């Protein structure tokens, strides 16, 4: 959640940054009005409290002097003040609650080095790694390859569920499992502890990492239950520490987890209809870190390198891209996307997003750490390492042969 005190203190400057993220002028005006009302009510409340305290002292003096009649009149006035004070306090509480609800739908403030832009066309390429494969034949798409080899069964996926669900068979099913194990082992080498988490979480958990209330339409909810299917392991991993004070954070807490992920993809109608690039259910291995503020930049770099190195081990060409303000995820202050080369599309496609959310999620989820005698908000970071289905797509297309078969990356052989 955005720091409301910071927004109130430097409203114009932070509003500019939020507008670059697509926050509507209307919402910012509503927040500014609430700030002004809060300031006005606080001033009135302070004046009433001071008057009550002054009169209360006078009442005591009057009683001592035997001026009971005057004292009783003042007492009646104090009682009226108390009622007025109560009304002002209730009004102030209501304003503060309204501000909190507004804050829940306002995205994070972008870091200073995040490029200003409207959408993915304004993202900035950082570097490219690996050689793009050159085929002496027209390369097939993964969906065509998958159907020809009997690896991907789209029709039965639709029959069992609906569109954007796919059945993986034969070597595809084995590769999916091999990739999960490879990523988990790889992440362990980078200092990430494996955790197995619930795939269903409650509303408080979804609010903690920013999925609710903003993205309710993208989530699968269990009917008549306070439970949602997770869109990413970031949600349960980060919320492991919700409402907690971490006693010792001298070293960052680094976690990794495999989970299936579930998303309605409500805003992506018509995108990537063919194949398995955009599914309602997909596998992912996630990286999450909880750090002190002074450590988060270093850990962010480590996480980008960890995910990138996995692609290098798989010998898949990729590039790193810094997201512009208009393309940042809701909770992110800064994001680097890792995009893998997809031959059939003749372009790079996102396979991982590494984000530093600073204290945005920690404020929502009340995750703090002991810093001497003070409790401070942690920084939280998350990223894919990697989206398993998209890695499978990349392997199928980049490792295809002229006769329609698919070679296996050397690093995966021991997992098969």
Coordinates of C-alpha atoms in Angstrom, one line a residue:
X1 CA 0.0 0.0 0.0
X2 CA 1.2 3.5 -0.8
X3 CA 2.6 5.5 2.1
X4 CA -0.2 8.0 2.7
X5 CA 1.9 10.2 4.9
X6 CA 4.4 10.6 2.0
X7 CA 1.7 11.2 -0.5
X8 CA 0.2 13.9 1.7
X9 CA 3.5 15.6 2.4
X10 CA 4.6 15.7 -1.3
X11 CA 1.3 15.4 -3.1
X12 CA 2.1 17.2 -6.3
X13 CA 5.4 15.4 -7.0
X14 CA 4.1 11.9 -6.2
X15 CA 0.9 12.6 -8.1
X16 CA 3.0 13.2 -11.3
X17 CA 4.7 9.8 -10.8
X18 CA 1.4 8.1 -10.2
X19 CA -0.1 9.7 -13.3
X20 CA 2.7 8.2 -15.3
X21 CA 1.5 4.8 -14.1
X22 CA -2.0 5.5 -15.4
X23 CA -3.7 6.6 -12.1
X24 CA -6.7 8.7 -13.0
X25 CA -6.8 12.4 -12.1
X26 CA -10.3 11.8 -10.5
X27 CA -8.9 9.4 -7.9
X28 CA -6.0 11.7 -7.0
X29 CA -8.4 14.6 -6.6
X30 CA -10.6 12.5 -4.3
X31 CA -7.6 11.7 -2.2
X32 CA -6.5 15.3 -2.1
X33 CA -10.0 16.4 -1.0
X34 CA -9.9 13.7 1.8
X35 CA -6.5 15.0 2.9
X36 CA -7.8 18.6 3.1
X37 CA -10.9 17.4 5.1
X38 CA -8.7 15.4 7.4
X39 CA -6.5 18.4 8.1
X40 CA -9.6 20.6 8.7
X41 CA -11.2 18.1 11.1
X42 CA -8.0 17.6 13.0
X43 CA -7.6 21.3 13.5
X44 CA -11.2 21.6 14.8
X45 CA -10.7 18.6 17.0
X46 CA -7.5 20.0 18.5
X47 CA -9.3 23.3 19.3
X48 CA -12.2 21.4 20.9
X49 CA -9.9 19.3 23.0
X50 CA -7.9 22.3 24.2
X51 CA -11.1 24.1 25.1
X52 CA -12.4 21.1 27.0
X53 CA -9.1 20.8 28.9
X54 CA -9.1 24.5 29.8
X55 CA -12.8 24.4 31.0
X56 CA -12.2 21.2 33.0
X57 CA -9.4 22.9 34.9
X58 CA -11.6 25.9 35.5
X59 CA -14.4 23.6 36.9
X60 CA -12.0 22.1 39.4
X61 CA -11.0 25.6 40.6
X62 CA -14.6 26.8 40.8
X63 CA -15.6 23.9 43.0
X64 CA -12.6 24.6 45.3
X65 CA -13.7 28.2 45.5
X66 CA -17.3 27.1 46.3
X67 CA -18.7 28.5 43.1
X68 CA -20.9 25.4 42.5
X69 CA -23.4 27.1 40.2
X70 CA -20.8 28.4 37.8
X71 CA -19.0 25.1 37.9
X72 CA -22.2 23.2 37.0
X73 CA -22.8 25.5 34.0
X74 CA -19.3 25.0 32.8
X75 CA -19.7 21.2 33.3
X76 CA -22.8 21.3 31.0
X77 CA -20.7 23.1 28.4
X78 CA -18.0 20.5 28.7
X79 CA -20.5 17.7 28.2
X80 CA -21.6 19.4 25.0
X81 CA -18.0 19.7 23.9
X82 CA -17.5 16.0 24.6
X83 CA -20.4 15.2 22.3
X84 CA -19.0 17.4 19.6
X85 CA -15.5 15.9 20.1
X86 CA -17.0 12.4 19.7
X87 CA -18.7 13.4 16.4
X88 CA -15.4 14.9 15.1
X89 CA -13.5 11.8 16.1
X90 CA -16.0 9.6 14.3
X91 CA -15.8 11.8 11.2
X92 CA -12.0 11.7 11.3
X93 CA -12.1 7.9 11.6
X94 CA -14.4 7.7 8.6
X95 CA -12.1 10.0 6.5
X96 CA -9.0 7.9 7.4
X97 CA -10.9 4.7 6.5
X98 CA -11.9 6.3 3.1
X99 CA -8.2 7.2 2.6
X100 CA -7.2 3.6 3.4
X101 CA -9.7 2.2 0.8
X102 CA -8.4 4.6 -1.8
X103 CA -4.8 3.6 -1.0
X104 CA -5.7 -0.1 -1.6
X105 CA -6.4 0.7 -5.3
X106 CA -3.4 3.1 -5.9
X107 CA -0.3 1.4 -7.4
X108 CA 3.2 1.7 -6.0
X109 CA 5.4 4.8 -6.6
X110 CA 7.9 4.0 -9.4
X111 CA 11.6 4.3 -8.6
X112 CA 13.5 7.3 -9.9
X113 CA 15.4 5.2 -12.6
X114 CA 12.2 3.7 -14.0
X115 CA 11.7 5.1 -17.6
X116 CA 8.5 7.1 -18.2
X117 CA 6.2 5.5 -20.7
X118 CA 2.7 4.4 -21.5
X119 CA 3.0 0.7 -22.4
X120 CA 5.4 -2.1 -23.4
X121 CA 6.5 -0.1 -26.5
X122 CA 8.3 2.3 -24.1
X123 CA 10.2 -0.4 -22.2
X124 CA 14.0 -0.2 -22.4
X125 CA 16.1 -3.1 -23.4
X126 CA 19.1 -3.7 -21.1
X127 CA 20.9 -6.5 -22.9
X128 CA 20.6 -9.6 -25.1
X129 CA 22.2 -12.9 -24.3
X130 CA 22.6 -16.0 -26.6
X131 CA 22.5 -16.5 -30.3
X132 CA 19.1 -16.6 -32.0
X133 CA 18.9 -20.0 -33.8
X134 CA 19.1 -20.1 -37.6
X135 CA 17.0 -22.9 -39.2
X136 CA 17.5 -24.3 -42.7
X137 CA 13.8 -25.1 -42.7
X138 CA 10.6 -23.1 -41.8
X139 CA 10.4 -23.5 -38.0
X140 CA 7.0 -24.7 -36.7
X141 CA 5.1 -23.2 -33.8
X142 CA 5.0 -25.1 -30.5
X143 CA 1.2 -25.8 -30.9
X144 CA 1.8 -27.5 -34.3
X145 CA 4.8 -29.4 -33.0
X146 CA 2.9 -30.5 -29.9
X147 CA -0.1 -31.8 -31.8
X148 CA 2.1 -33.6 -34.4
X149 CA 4.0 -35.3 -31.6
X150 CA 1.0 -36.0 -29.5
X151 CA 2.5 -33.9 -26.7
X152 CA -0.3 -31.2 -26.4
X153 CA -4.0 -32.1 -26.4
X154 CA -6.0 -28.9 -26.8
X155 CA -9.3 -30.5 -27.6
X156 CA -9.4 -32.6 -24.5
X157 CA -8.3 -29.7 -22.4
X158 CA -11.4 -27.8 -23.6
X159 CA -13.5 -30.8 -23.0
X160 CA -12.3 -31.2 -19.4
X161 CA -12.5 -27.5 -18.6
X162 CA -12.8 -24.8 -21.2
X163 CA -10.6 -22.8 -23.6
X164 CA -7.1 -21.9 -22.3
X165 CA -6.7 -25.3 -20.6
X166 CA -4.4 -28.0 -22.2
X167 CA -3.6 -31.6 -21.5
X168 CA 0.2 -32.3 -21.6
X169 CA 1.1 -35.9 -22.7
X170 CA 4.1 -38.1 -23.3
X171 CA 7.5 -36.2 -23.3
X172 CA 5.7 -32.8 -22.6
X173 CA 4.4 -34.1 -19.3
X174 CA 7.9 -35.4 -18.4
X175 CA 9.6 -32.2 -19.5
X176 CA 7.2 -30.1 -17.4
X177 CA 8.1 -32.1 -14.3
X178 CA 11.8 -32.1 -15.2
X179 CA 11.8 -28.3 -15.6
X180 CA 10.1 -27.8 -12.2
X181 CA 12.8 -29.9 -10.5
X182 CA 15.6 -28.2 -12.4
X183 CA 14.4 -24.7 -11.4
X184 CA 14.1 -25.7 -7.7
X185 CA 17.6 -27.2 -7.6
X186 CA 19.0 -24.2 -9.5
X187 CA 17.4 -21.8 -7.1
X188 CA 18.8 -23.7 -4.1
X189 CA 22.3 -23.1 -5.5
X190 CA 21.5 -19.4 -5.4
X191 CA 20.6 -19.5 -1.7
X192 CA 16.8 -19.9 -2.0
X193 CA 15.1 -22.2 0.4
X194 CA 12.3 -24.4 -1.0
X195 CA 8.8 -24.1 0.5
X196 CA 5.6 -25.9 -0.3
X197 CA 2.6 -23.7 0.2
X198 CA -1.2 -23.9 -0.1
X199 CA -2.7 -23.3 -3.5
X200 CA -5.8 -21.8 -1.9
X201 CA -5.5 -18.7 0.2
X202 CA -7.9 -16.3 2.1
X203 CA -8.9 -12.7 1.3
X204 CA -6.5 -11.2 3.8
X205 CA -3.6 -13.0 2.0
X206 CA -4.7 -11.7 -1.4
X207 CA -5.0 -8.1 0.0
X208 CA -1.5 -8.4 1.6
X209 CA 0.3 -8.7 -1.8
X210 CA -2.1 -6.4 -3.7
X211 CA -4.2 -8.8 -5.7
X212 CA -7.3 -7.6 -3.9
X213 CA -9.3 -5.5 -4.2
X214 CA -7.9 -4.2 -7.5
X215 CA -7.7 -7.5 -9.5
X216 CA -10.7 -9.4 -8.3
X217 CA -11.9 -10.1 -11.8
X218 CA -8.7 -11.9 -12.6
X219 CA -9.0 -14.4 -9.7
X220 CA -10.8 -17.7 -9.3
X221 CA -12.8 -17.7 -6.1
X222 CA -14.2 -20.7 -4.3
X223 CA -18.0 -20.2 -4.0
X224 CA -19.3 -19.6 -0.5
X225 CA -15.7 -19.8 0.9
X226 CA -13.2 -17.1 1.9
X227 CA -10.7 -18.8 -0.4
X228 CA -9.1 -18.0 -3.8
X229 CA -6.9 -20.1 -6.1
X230 CA -3.4 -18.4 -6.1
X231 CA -2.3 -16.5 -9.3
X232 CA 1.3 -17.0 -8.2
X233 CA 3.3 -18.4 -5.3
X234 CA 4.4 -14.8 -4.5
X235 CA 1.1 -14.5 -2.7
X236 CA 1.5 -17.3 -0.1
X237 CA 5.2 -17.0 0.2
X238 CA 5.2 -13.2 1.0
X239 CA 2.2 -13.6 3.3
X240 CA 4.0 -16.2 5.4
X241 CA 5.2 -13.2 7.4
X242 CA 2.0 -11.2 7.4
X243 CA 1.3 -9.5 10.8
X244 CA 4.7 -10.6 12.0
X245 CA 7.8 -8.8 13.3
X246 CA 11.0 -10.6 12.2
X247 CA 13.4 -10.7 15.0
X248 CA 16.6 -11.1 13.0
X249 CA 16.8 -9.9 9.4
X250 CA 20.6 -9.4 9.2
X251 CA 20.5 -11.8 6.2
X252 CA 17.7 -11.6 3.6
X253 CA 15.0 -14.4 3.7
X254 CA 15.1 -16.0 0.3
X255 CA 12.4 -18.5 -0.7
X256 CA 11.5 -20.5 -3.7
X257 CA 8.4 -22.6 -4.4
X258 CA 6.7 -24.6 -7.2
X259 CA 2.9 -24.1 -7.5
X260 CA 0.3 -24.3 -10.2
X261 CA -1.1 -20.8 -10.9
X262 CA -4.6 -19.8 -11.8
X263 CA -5.7 -16.7 -13.6
X264 CA -8.9 -15.7 -15.4
X265 CA -6.8 -13.6 -17.9
X266 CA -9.9 -11.3 -17.9
X267 CA -8.1 -8.5 -19.6
X268 CA -6.4 -10.6 -22.3
X269 CA -9.3 -11.6 -24.5
X270 CA -8.1 -12.5 -28.0
X271 CA -4.4 -12.6 -27.0
X272 CA -2.3 -15.7 -27.5
X273 CA -5.4 -17.8 -28.3
X274 CA -3.4 -20.6 -29.9
X275 CA -1.0 -22.8 -27.9
X276 CA 0.0 -22.7 -24.2
X277 CA 1.6 -19.3 -23.8
X278 CA -1.4 -17.8 -22.0
X279 CA -3.4 -20.3 -19.9
X280 CA -5.9 -20.2 -17.1
X281 CA -3.8 -22.8 -15.3
X282 CA 0.0 -23.0 -15.5
X283 CA 3.0 -24.1 -13.5
X284 CA 5.6 -21.7 -12.2
X285 CA 8.6 -21.7 -9.9
X286 CA 8.7 -18.5 -7.9
X287 CA 11.4 -16.5 -6.1
X288 CA 10.5 -14.3 -3.1
X289 CA 12.8 -12.3 -0.8
X290 CA 12.2 -10.4 2.4
X291 CA 15.0 -7.9 3.1
X292 CA 16.0 -4.8 5.0
X293 CA 15.6 -1.7 2.9
X294 CA 19.3 -1.2 2.4
X295 CA 19.7 -4.8 1.0
X296 CA 16.8 -4.8 -1.5
X297 CA 18.7 -3.4 -4.5
X298 CA 21.5 -6.0 -4.1
X299 CA 18.9 -8.9 -3.7
X300 CA 17.0 -7.6 -6.7
X301 CA 20.1 -7.9 -8.9
X302 CA 20.7 -11.4 -7.5
X303 CA 17.2 -12.5 -8.4
X304 CA 17.5 -11.1 -12.0
X305 CA 20.8 -13.0 -12.4
X306 CA 19.4 -16.2 -10.9
X307 CA 16.5 -16.3 -13.4
X308 CA 18.7 -15.3 -16.3
X309 CA 21.3 -18.0 -15.4
X310 CA 18.6 -20.7 -15.6
X311 CA 18.0 -19.7 -19.2
X312 CA 21.7 -19.7 -19.9
X313 CA 22.0 -23.2 -18.6
X314 CA 19.1 -24.2 -20.9
X315 CA 21.0 -22.5 -23.7
X316 CA 17.9 -20.4 -24.6
X317 CA 18.4 -16.9 -26.1
X318 CA 16.9 -14.1 -24.0
X319 CA 16.9 -10.4 -23.3
X320 CA 16.4 -8.2 -20.2
X321 CA 14.0 -5.3 -20.4
X322 CA 13.4 -2.5 -17.9
X323 CA 9.7 -1.9 -17.7
X324 CA 8.4 1.7 -18.1
X325 CA 6.0 3.3 -15.6
X326 CA 2.9 2.5 -17.7
X327 CA 3.8 -1.2 -17.9
X328 CA 4.7 -1.8 -14.3
X329 CA 2.7 -4.3 -12.2
X330 CA 0.5 -2.9 -9.5
X331 CA 2.8 -3.6 -6.5
X332 CA 6.1 -3.0 -8.3
X333 CA 8.3 0.0 -7.8
X334 CA 10.8 -1.4 -10.4
X335 CA 10.7 -4.4 -12.7
X336 CA 13.0 -6.2 -15.0
X337 CA 11.4 -8.6 -17.5
X338 CA 13.3 -11.5 -18.9
X339 CA 12.1 -12.4 -22.4
X340 CA 12.9 -15.6 -24.2
X341 CA 13.2 -15.9 -28.0
X342 CA 10.2 -17.6 -29.6
X343 CA 11.1 -18.5 -33.3
X344 CA 7.5 -18.9 -34.6
X345 CA 6.7 -15.4 -33.5
X346 CA 10.1 -14.0 -34.4
X347 CA 10.3 -12.1 -31.2
X348 CA 11.1 -12.3 -27.5
X349 CA 8.3 -13.1 -25.1
X350 CA 8.2 -12.5 -21.3
X351 CA 9.2 -15.6 -19.3
X352 CA 10.0 -13.9 -16.0
X353 CA 9.3 -10.6 -14.2
X354 CA 11.5 -9.7 -11.3
X355 CA 10.1 -6.9 -9.2
X356 CA 11.1 -4.9 -6.1
X357 CA 8.0 -3.7 -4.4
X358 CA 10.0 -1.8 -1.7
X359 CA 7.7 -1.5 1.4
X360 CA 4.4 -1.4 -0.6
X361 CA 3.4 -5.0 0.2
X362 CA 4.9 -4.9 3.7
X363 CA 2.7 -1.9 4.6
X364 CA -0.4 -3.8 3.4
X365 CA 0.6 -7.0 5.1
X366 CA 2.2 -5.4 8.2
X367 CA 5.5 -7.2 7.8
X368 CA 8.1 -5.6 10.0
X369 CA 11.6 -6.4 11.4
X370 CA 13.5 -5.5 14.5
X371 CA 15.9 -2.6 14.0
X372 CA 17.3 -2.1 17.5
X373 CA 14.4 -1.0 19.5
X374 CA 12.3 0.1 16.5
X375 CA 10.0 -2.0 14.3
X376 CA 10.5 -1.1 10.6
X377 CA 8.8 -2.2 7.4
X378 CA 10.7 -4.8 5.3
X379 CA 11.2 -4.7 1.6
X380 CA 9.6 -7.5 -0.4
X381 CA 10.8 -8.8 -3.8
X382 CA 9.4 -11.4 -6.2
X383 CA 10.0 -13.0 -9.6
X384 CA 9.5 -16.0 -11.7
X385 CA 12.2 -18.6 -12.0
X386 CA 10.7 -19.5 -14.4
X387 CA 7.2 -19.8 -15.9
X388 CA 7.4 -23.5 -16.7
X389 CA 4.9 -23.6 -19.6
X390 CA 6.6 -20.8 -21.4
X391 CA 10.0 -22.5 -20.9
X392 CA 8.5 -25.6 -22.4
X393 CA 7.3 -23.6 -25.4
X394 CA 10.8 -22.0 -25.8
X395 CA 12.5 -25.5 -25.7
X396 CA 10.1 -27.0 -28.2
X397 CA 10.6 -24.2 -30.7
X398 CA 14.3 -23.4 -30.3
X399 CA 15.3 -27.1 -30.1
X400 CA 13.1 -28.4 -33.0
X401 CA 14.7 -30.4 -35.8
X402 CA 13.9 -30.6 -39.5
X403 CA 12.1 -33.9 -39.1
X404 CA 9.7 -32.3 -36.5
X405 CA 11.3 -33.8 -33.4
X406 CA 12.6 -31.9 -30.4
X407 CA 16.1 -32.2 -28.8
X408 CA 16.5 -32.0 -25.0
X409 CA 18.8 -29.4 -23.4
X410 CA 21.8 -31.2 -21.8
X411 CA 21.1 -29.8 -18.4
X412 CA 17.7 -31.6 -18.3
X413 CA 18.9 -35.0 -19.2
X414 CA 19.5 -36.1 -15.7
X415 CA 15.9 -35.2 -14.8
X416 CA 14.6 -37.5 -17.5

